Short mmCIF file of C-alpha atoms in Angstrom, two decimals:
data_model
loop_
_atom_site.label_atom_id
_atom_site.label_comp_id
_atom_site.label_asym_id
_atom_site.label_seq_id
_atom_site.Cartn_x
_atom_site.Cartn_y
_atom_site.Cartn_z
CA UNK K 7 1.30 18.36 8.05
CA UNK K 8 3.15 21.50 6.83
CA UNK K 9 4.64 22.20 3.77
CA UNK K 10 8.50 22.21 3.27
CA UNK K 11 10.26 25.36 5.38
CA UNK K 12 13.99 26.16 4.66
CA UNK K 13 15.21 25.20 8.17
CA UNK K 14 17.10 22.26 9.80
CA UNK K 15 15.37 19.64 10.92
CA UNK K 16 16.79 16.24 12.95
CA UNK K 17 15.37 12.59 13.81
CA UNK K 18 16.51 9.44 15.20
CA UNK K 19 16.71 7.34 11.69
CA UNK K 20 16.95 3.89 13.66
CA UNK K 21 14.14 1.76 15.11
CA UNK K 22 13.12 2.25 18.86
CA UNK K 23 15.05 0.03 21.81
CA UNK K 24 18.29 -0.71 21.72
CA UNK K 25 21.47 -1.74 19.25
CA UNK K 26 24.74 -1.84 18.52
CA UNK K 27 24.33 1.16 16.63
CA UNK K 28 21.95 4.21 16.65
CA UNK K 29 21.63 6.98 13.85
CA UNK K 30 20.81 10.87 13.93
CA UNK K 31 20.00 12.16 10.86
CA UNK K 32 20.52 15.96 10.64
CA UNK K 33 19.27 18.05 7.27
CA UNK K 34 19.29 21.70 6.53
CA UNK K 35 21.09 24.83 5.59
CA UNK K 36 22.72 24.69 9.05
CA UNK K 37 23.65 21.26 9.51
CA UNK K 38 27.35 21.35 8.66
CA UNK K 39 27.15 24.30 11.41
CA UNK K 40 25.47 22.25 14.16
CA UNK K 41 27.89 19.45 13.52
CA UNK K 42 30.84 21.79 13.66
CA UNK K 43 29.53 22.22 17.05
CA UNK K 44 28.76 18.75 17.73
CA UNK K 45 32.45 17.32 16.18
CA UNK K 46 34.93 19.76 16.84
CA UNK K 47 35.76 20.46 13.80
CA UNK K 48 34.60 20.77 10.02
CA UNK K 49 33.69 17.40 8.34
CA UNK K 50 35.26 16.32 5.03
CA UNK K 51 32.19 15.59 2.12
CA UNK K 52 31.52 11.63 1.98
CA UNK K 53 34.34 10.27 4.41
CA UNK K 54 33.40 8.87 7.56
CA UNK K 55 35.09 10.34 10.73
CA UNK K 56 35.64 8.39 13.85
CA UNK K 57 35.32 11.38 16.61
CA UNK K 58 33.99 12.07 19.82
CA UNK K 59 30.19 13.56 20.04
CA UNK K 60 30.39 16.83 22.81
CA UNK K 61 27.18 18.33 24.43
CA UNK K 62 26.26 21.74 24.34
CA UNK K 63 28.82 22.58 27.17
CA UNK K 64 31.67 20.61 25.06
CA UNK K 65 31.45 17.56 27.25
CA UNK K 66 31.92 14.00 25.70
CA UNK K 67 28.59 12.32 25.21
CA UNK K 68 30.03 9.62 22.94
CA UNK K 69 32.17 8.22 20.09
CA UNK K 70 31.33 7.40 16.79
CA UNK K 71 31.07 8.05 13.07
CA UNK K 72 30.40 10.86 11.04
CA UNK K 73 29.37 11.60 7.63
CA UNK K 74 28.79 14.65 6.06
CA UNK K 75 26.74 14.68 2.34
CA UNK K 76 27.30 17.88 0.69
CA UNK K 77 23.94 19.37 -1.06
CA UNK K 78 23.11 18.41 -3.36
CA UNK K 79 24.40 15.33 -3.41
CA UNK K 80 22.45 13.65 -0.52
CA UNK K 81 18.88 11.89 -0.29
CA UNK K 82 16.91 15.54 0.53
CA UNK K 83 18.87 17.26 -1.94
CA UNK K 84 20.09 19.26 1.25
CA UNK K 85 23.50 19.24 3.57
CA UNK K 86 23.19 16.15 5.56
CA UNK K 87 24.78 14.79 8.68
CA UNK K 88 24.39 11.27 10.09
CA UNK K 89 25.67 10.80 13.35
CA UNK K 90 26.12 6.66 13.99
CA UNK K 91 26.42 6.56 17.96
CA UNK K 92 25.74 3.37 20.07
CA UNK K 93 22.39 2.31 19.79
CA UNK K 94 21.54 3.09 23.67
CA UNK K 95 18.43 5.41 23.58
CA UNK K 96 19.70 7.67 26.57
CA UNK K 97 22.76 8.11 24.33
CA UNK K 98 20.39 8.97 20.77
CA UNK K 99 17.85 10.98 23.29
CA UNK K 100 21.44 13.26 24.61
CA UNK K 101 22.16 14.02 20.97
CA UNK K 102 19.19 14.76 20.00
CA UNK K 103 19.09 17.14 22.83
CA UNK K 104 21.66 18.93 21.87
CA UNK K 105 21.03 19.13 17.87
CA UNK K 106 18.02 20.85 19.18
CA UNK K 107 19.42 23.49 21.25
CA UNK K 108 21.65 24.05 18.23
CA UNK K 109 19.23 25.38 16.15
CA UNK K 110 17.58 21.82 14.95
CA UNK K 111 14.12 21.15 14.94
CA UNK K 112 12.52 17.92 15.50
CA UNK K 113 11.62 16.60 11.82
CA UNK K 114 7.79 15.53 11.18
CA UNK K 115 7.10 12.47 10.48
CA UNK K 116 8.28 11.54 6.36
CA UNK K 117 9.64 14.95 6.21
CA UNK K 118 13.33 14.08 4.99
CA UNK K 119 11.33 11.94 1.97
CA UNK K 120 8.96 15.33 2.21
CA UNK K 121 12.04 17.18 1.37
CA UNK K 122 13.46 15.04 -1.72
CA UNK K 123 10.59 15.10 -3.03
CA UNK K 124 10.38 18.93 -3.17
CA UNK K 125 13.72 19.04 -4.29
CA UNK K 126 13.25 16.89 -7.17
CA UNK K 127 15.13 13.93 -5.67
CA UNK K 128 12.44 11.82 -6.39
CA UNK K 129 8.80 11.70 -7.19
CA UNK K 130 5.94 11.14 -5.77
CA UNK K 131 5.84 7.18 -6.06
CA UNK K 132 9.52 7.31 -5.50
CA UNK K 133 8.72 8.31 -2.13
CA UNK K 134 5.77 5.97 -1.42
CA UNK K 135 8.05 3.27 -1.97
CA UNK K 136 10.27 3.96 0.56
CA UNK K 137 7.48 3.56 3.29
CA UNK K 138 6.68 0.48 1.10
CA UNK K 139 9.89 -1.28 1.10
CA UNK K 140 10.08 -0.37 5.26
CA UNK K 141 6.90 -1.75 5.70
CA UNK K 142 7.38 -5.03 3.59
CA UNK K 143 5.84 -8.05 4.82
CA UNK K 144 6.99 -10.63 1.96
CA UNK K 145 10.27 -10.64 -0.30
CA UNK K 146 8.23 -10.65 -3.10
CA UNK K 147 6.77 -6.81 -1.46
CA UNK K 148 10.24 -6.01 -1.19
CA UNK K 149 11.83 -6.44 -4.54
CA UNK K 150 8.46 -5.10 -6.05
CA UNK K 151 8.84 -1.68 -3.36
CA UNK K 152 12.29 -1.46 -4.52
CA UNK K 153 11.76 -1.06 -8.62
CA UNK K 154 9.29 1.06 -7.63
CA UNK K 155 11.92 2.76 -5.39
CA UNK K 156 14.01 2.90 -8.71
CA UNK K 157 11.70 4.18 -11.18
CA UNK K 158 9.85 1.26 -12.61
CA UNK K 159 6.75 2.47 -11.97
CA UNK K 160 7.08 5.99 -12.80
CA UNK K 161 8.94 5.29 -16.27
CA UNK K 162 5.69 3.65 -17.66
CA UNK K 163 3.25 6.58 -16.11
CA UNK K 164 5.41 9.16 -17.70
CA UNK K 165 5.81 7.03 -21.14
CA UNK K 166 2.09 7.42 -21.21
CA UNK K 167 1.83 11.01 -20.40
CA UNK K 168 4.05 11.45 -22.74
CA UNK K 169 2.00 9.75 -25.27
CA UNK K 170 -0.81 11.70 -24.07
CA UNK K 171 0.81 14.98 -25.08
CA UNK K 172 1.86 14.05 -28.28
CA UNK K 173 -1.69 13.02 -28.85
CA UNK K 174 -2.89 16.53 -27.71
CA UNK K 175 -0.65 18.45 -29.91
CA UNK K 176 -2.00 16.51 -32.78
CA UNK K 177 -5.52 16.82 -31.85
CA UNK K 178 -5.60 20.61 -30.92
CA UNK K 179 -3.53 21.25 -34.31
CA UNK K 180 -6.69 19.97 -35.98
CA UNK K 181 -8.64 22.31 -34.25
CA UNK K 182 -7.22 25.54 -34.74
CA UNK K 183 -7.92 24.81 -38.50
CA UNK K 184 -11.32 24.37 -38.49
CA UNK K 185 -12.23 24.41 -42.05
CA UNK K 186 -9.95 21.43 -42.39
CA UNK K 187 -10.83 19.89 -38.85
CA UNK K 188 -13.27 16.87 -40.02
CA UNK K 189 -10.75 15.19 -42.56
CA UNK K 190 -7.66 15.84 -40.76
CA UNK K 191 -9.59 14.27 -37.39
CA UNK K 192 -10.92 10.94 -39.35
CA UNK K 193 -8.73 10.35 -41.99
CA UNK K 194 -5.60 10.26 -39.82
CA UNK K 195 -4.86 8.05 -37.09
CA UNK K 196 -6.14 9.55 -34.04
CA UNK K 197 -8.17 6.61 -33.46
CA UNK K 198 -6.07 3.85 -33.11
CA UNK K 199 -3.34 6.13 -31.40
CA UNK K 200 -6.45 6.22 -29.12
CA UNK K 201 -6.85 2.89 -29.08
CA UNK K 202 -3.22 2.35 -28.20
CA UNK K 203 -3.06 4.15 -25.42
CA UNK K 204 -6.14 2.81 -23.98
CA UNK K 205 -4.66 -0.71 -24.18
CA UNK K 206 -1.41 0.68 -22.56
CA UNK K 207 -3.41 2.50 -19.34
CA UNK K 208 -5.47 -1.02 -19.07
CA UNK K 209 -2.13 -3.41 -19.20
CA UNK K 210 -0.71 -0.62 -16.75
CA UNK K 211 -4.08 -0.38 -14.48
CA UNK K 212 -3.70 -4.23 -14.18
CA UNK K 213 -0.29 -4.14 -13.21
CA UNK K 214 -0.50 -1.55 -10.36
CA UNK K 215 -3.51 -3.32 -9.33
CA UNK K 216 -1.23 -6.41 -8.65
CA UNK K 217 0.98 -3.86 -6.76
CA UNK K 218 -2.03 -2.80 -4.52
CA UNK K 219 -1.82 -6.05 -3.56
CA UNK K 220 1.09 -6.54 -2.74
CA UNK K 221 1.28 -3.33 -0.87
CA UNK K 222 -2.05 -3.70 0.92
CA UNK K 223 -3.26 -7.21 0.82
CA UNK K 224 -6.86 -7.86 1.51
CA UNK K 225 -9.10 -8.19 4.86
CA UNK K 226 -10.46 -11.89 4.92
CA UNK K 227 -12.81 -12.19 7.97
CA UNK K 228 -13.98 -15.67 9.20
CA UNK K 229 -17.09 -15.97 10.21
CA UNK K 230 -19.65 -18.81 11.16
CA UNK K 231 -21.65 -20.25 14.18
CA UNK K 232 -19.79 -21.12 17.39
CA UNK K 233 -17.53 -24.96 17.04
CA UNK K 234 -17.69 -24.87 13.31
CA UNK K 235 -13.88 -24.79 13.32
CA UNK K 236 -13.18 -20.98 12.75
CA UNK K 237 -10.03 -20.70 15.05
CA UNK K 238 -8.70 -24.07 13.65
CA UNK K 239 -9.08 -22.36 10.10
CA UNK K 240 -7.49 -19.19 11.67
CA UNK K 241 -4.48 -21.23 12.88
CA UNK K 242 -4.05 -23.72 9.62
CA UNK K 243 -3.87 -20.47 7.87
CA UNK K 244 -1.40 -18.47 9.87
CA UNK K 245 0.87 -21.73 10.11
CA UNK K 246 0.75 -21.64 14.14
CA UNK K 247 -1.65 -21.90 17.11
CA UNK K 248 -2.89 -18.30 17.54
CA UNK K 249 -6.43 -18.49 18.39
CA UNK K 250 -7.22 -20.91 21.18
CA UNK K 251 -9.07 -23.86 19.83
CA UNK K 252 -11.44 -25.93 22.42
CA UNK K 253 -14.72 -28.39 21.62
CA UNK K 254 -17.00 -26.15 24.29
CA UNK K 255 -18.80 -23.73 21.92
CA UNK K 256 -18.17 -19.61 22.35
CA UNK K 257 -14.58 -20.50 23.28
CA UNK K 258 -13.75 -17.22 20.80
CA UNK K 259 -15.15 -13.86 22.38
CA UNK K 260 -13.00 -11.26 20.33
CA UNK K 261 -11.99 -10.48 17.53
CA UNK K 262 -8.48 -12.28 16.58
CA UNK K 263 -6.03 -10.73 13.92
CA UNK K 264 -2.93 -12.13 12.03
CA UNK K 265 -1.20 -11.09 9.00
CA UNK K 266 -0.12 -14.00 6.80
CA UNK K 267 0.88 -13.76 3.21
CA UNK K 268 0.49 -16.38 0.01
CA UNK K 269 3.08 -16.42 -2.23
CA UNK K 270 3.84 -12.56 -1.35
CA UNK K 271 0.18 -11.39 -1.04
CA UNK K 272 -0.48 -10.14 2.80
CA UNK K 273 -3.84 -11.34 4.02
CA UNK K 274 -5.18 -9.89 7.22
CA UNK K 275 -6.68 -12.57 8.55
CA UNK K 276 -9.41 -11.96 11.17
CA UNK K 277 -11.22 -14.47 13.44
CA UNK K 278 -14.75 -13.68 14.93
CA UNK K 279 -16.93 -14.89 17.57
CA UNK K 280 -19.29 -17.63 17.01
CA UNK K 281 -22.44 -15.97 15.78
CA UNK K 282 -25.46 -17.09 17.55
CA UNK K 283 -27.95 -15.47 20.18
CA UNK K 284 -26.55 -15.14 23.49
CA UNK K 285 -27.15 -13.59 26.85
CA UNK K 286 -24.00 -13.52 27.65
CA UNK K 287 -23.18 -9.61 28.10
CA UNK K 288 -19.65 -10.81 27.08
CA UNK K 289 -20.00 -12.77 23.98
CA UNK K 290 -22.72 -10.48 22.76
CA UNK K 291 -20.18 -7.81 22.76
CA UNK K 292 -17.89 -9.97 21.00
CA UNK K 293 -20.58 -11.19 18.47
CA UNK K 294 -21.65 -7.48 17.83
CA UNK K 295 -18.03 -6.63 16.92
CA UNK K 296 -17.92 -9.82 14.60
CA UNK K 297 -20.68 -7.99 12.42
CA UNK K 298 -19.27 -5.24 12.16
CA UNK K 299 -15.55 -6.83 10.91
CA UNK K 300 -18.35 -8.48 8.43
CA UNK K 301 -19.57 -5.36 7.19
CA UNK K 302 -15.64 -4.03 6.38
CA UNK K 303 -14.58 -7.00 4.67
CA UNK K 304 -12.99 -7.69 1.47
CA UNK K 305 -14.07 -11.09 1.86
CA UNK K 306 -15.41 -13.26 4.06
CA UNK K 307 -14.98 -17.01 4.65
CA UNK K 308 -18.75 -18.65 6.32
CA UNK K 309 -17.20 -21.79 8.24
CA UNK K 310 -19.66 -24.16 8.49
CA UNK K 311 -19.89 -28.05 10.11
CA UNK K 312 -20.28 -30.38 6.93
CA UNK K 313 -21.07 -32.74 9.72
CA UNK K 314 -24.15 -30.64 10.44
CA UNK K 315 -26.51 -29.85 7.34
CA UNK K 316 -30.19 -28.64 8.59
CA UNK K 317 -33.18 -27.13 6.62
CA UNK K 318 -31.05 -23.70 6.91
CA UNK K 319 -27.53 -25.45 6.09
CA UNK K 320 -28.94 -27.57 3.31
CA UNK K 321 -26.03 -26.69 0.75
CA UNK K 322 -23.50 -25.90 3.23
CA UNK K 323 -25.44 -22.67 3.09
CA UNK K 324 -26.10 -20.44 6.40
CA UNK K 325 -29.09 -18.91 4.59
CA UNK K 326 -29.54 -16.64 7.81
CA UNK K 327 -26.22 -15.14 7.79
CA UNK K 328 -26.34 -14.84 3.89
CA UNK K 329 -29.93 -12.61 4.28
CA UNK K 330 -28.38 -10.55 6.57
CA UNK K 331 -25.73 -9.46 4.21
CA UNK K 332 -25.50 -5.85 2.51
CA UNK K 333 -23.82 -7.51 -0.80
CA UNK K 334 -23.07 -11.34 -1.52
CA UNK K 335 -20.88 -11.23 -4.46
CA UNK K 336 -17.17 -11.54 -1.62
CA UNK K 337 -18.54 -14.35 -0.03
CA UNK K 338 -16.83 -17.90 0.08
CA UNK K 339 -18.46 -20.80 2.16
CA UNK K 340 -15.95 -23.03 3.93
CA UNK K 341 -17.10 -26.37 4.17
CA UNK K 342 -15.30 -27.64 7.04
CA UNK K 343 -14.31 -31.00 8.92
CA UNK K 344 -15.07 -32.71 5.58
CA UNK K 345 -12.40 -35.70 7.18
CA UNK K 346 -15.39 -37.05 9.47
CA UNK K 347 -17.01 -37.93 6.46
CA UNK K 348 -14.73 -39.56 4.52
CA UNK K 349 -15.01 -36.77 1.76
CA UNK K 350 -12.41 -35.66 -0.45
CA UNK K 351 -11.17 -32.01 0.22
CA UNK K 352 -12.57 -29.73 -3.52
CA UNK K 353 -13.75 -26.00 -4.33
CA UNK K 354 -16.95 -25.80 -6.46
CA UNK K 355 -17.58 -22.94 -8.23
CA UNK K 356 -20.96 -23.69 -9.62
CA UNK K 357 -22.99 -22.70 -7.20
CA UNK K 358 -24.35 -18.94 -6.10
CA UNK K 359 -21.60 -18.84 -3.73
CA UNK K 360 -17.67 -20.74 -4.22
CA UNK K 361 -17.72 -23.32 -1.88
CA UNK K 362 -14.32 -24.93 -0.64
CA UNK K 363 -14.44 -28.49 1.19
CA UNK K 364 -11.87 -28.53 3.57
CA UNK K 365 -10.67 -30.35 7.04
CA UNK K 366 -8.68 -27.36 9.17
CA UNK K 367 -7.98 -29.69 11.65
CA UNK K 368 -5.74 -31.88 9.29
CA UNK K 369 -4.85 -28.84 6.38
CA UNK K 370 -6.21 -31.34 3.61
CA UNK K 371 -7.86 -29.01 0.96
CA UNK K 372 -6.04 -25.67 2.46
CA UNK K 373 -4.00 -24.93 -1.12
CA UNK K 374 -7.69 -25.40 -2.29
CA UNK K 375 -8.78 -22.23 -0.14
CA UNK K 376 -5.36 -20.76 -0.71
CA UNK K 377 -5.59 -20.36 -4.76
CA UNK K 378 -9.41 -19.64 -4.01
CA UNK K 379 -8.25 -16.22 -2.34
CA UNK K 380 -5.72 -15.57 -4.63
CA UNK K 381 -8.16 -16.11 -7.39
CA UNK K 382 -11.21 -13.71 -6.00
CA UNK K 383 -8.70 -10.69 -6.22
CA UNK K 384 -6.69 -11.59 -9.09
CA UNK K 385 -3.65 -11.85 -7.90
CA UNK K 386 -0.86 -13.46 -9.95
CA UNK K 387 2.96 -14.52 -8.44
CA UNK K 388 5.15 -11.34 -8.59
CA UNK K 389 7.47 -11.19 -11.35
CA UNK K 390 10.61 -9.28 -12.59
CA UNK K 391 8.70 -6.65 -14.02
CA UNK K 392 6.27 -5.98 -10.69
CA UNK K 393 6.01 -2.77 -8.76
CA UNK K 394 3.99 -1.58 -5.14
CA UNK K 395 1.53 0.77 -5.57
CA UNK K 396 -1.23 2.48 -4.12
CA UNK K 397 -5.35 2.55 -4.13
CA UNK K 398 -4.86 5.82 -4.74
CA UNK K 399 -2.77 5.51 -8.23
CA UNK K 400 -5.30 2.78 -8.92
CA UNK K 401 -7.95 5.79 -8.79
CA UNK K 402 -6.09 8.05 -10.87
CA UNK K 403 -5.47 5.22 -13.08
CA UNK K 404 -9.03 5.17 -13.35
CA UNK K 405 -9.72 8.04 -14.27
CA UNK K 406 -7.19 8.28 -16.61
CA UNK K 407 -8.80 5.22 -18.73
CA UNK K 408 -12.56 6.52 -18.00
CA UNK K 409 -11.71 10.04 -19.59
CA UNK K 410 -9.52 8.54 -22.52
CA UNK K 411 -12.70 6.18 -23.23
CA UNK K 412 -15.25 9.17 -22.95
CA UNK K 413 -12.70 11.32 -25.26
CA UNK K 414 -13.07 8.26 -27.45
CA UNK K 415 -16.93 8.36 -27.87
CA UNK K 416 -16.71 11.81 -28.00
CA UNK K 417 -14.59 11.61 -31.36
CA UNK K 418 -16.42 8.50 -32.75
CA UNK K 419 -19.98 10.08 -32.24
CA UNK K 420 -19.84 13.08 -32.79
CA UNK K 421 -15.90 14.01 -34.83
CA UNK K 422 -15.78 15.99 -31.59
CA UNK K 423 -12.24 17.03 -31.35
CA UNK K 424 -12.11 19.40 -28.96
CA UNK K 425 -14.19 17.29 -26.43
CA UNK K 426 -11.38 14.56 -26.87
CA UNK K 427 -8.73 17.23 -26.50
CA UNK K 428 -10.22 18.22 -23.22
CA UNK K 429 -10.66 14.45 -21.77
CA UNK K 430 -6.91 14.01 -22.37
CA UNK K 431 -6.07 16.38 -20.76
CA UNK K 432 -8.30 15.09 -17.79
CA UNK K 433 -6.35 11.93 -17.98
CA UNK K 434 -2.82 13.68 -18.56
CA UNK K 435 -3.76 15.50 -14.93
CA UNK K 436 -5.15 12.19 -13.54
CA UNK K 437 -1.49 10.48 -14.25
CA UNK K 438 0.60 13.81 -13.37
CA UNK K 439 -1.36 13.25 -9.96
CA UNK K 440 0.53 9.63 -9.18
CA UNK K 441 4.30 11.17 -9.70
CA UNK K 442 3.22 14.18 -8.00
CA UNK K 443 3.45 16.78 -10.78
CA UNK K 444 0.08 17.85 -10.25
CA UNK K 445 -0.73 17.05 -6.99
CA UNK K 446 -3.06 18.76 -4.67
CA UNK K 447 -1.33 20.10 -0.66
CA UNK K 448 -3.40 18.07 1.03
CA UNK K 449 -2.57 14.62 -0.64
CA UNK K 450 0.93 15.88 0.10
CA UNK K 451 0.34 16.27 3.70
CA UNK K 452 -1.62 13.18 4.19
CA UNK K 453 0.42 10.87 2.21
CA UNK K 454 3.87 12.11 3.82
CA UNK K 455 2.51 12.22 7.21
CA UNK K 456 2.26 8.37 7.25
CA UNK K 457 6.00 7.71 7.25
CA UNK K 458 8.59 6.97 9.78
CA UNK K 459 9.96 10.29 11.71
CA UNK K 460 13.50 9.28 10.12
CA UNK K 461 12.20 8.94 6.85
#
């Protein structure tokens, strides 16, 4: 992904196929130029002209509606043109076309956002949230993307780097006067400004965590051995019959996906072949990919037959699987078809592993399994004040707290000052790094690059 270049770039702003209506997006120093070309004729700023749309050789392609945003009054901070044709692709591809041999380029893909970003449009999570609110999969994700979209989270990162600096001032003012450093540091309030702001980044770290989740959801992976009602758990879950569910055992050979979200959370639910020995090329190569959906999880639901307790199943426990496990601590068993014996559906949690009771067949005990997941992350119903983020603010976040805390010791221990200068100002560049003040190229490339071409 390149960096921003001063030319003109154009994209088709509206999804793929077909519509009533189609828009070309046109940004740049030239743009009023190319749709002089394009129009006829020189737009008026912010009115929207009903004209004809000519080729290259001046020949009609279509009719529709212009709009011309003078810089810097537009989204990039740059002259833009939208061109809203009929949504035919052949029509959108002939435009395009002839943008190009204009003197357009094709944009890359996020590069408009790229571009108001650079031209201090918006920041950094500003422009994160515009992939978020596209890419929404629950209205809570969507009102969350847009505050985010409209400052919400960025107001309380810069209140704290704010904070941060005022902090710094005070504590490097101590230091230059050295003879007075020691009572200066501990008779004034450094500490419990410290404090402060430590219980600030935490309340914020928390929030942005529930963001993540919004944003990304988790990766719940069912697993178990073959018939012990996987696919029927797959299906209660996602509300619809999308794994084929039969009584003769291996019936699942793949992996199955489906997205499904509780109350706004996305889970990406994924079903797995029955694990057992097989020589079956087939469903070897399907139990072999099972294991390895196992190993990426962020946790993982062992289905087993309540009907069918052995010496290795004694406590609803595959004690197999569980050896074969890298780390135990994301694992949930899933007592299932609990309605053949009569039993009531319950989650105990006193056990080495959470263990939900549960008939898939019928849904009795699913809201069991439902708070269950909502519980192992954390998660908490979206309110007013709720934003989308990012793993990667959660990091800086992080980081931020980690350094504040060691700047803390620092001070406590030792009256170290200028170490606890120096860790806020690790955290002030750990926070800069989520708006995009400080921000390295590549995490500009990388985070830009997965957006919509339009965007």
């Amino acid at each position: 992904m390149t960096l921003y270049h001063p030319d003109t770039i154009t994209a088709i702003a509206t999804a793929a196929g077909r519509g009533g209506v189609g828009i070309v997006r046109i940004s740049g120093p030239h743009a009023l130029t190319i749709a002089e070309a394009i129009l006829g004729f020189t737009p008026k700023k912010r009115f929207a002209h009903y004209c004809d749309f000519l080729d290259f050789e001046k020949q009609r392609l279509d009719q529709g509606i212009a709009i011309y945003f003078k810089n810097p009054h537009s989204f990039t901070g740059e002259d833009i043109v939208e061109l809203q044709a009929h949504g035919g692709p052949v029509i959108l591809d002939l435009l395009l076309k002839t943008i190009l041999q204009l003197g357009g380029r094709l944009a890359e893909p996020g590069e408009f956002s790229q571009r108001a970003f650079f031209n201090d449009k918006l920041d950094l999570v500003q422009a994160e949230a515009i992939s978020d609110l596209i890419n929404s999969t629950s209205e809570q994700a969507a009102r969350c993307a847009l505050r985010s979209l409209q400052g919400e989270f960025s107001k309380q990162v810069n209140d704290i780097v704010e904070q941060l600096i005022k902090l710094r001032i005070f504590v490097e003012a101590a230091i230059d006067f050295p003879e007075e450093e020691v009572d200066f540091l501990t008779e004034s309030n450094v500490l419990e400004q410290v404090d402060t702001l430590l219980e600030t980044l935490n309340l914020l770290f928390k929030n942005a965590n529930q963001g993540a989740l919004l944003t990304e959801g988790i990766r719940v992976v069912i697993a178990g051995k073959p018939n012990a009602g996987k696919s029927s758990l797959l299906n209660a879950l996602a509300g619809k019959d999308s794994a084929i569910v039969t009584s003769i055992e291996g019936t699942t050979r793949d992996v199955l996906k489906e997205q499904i979200n509780i109350d706004g959370m996305p889970l990406h639910i994924i079903d797995t072949a029955g694990l057992r020995e097989s020589d079956d090329e087939v469903e070897q190569i399907g139990i072999d990919r099972a294991w390895k959906e196992i190993e990426q999880a962020d946790r993982i639901l062992l289905v087993t037959d309540a009907t069918k307790l052995d010496d290795q199943n004694k406590d609803g426990h595959w004690i197999e699987f569980v050896e074969k496990l890298a780390r135990t601590d994301h694992l949930s068993i899933v007592r299932n078809k609990v309605d053949k014996l009569n039993e009531e559906a319950s989650l105990n949690l006193n056990g080495p592993y959470p263990v939900i009771s549960i008939s898939a067949k019928t849904k009795h005990g699913l809201s069991f399994l439902q708070e269950h997941l909502k519980d192992c992350v954390g998660f908490s119903f979206a309110n007013e004040g709720s934003f989308t983020a990012r793993r990667r603010h959660l990091d800086s976040l992080d980081k931020a707290v980690n350094a504040v805390m060691t700047g803390r010791n620092q001070l406590t221990d030792m009256n170290a000052g200028e170490l606890l200068a120096e860790e806020l100002r690790v955290a002030q560049d750990a926070l800069s790094e989520i708006t995009g003040k400080f921000t390295p190229d590549d995490l500009l490339g990388e985070i830009f690059s997965s957006f919509c071409i339009g965007k």
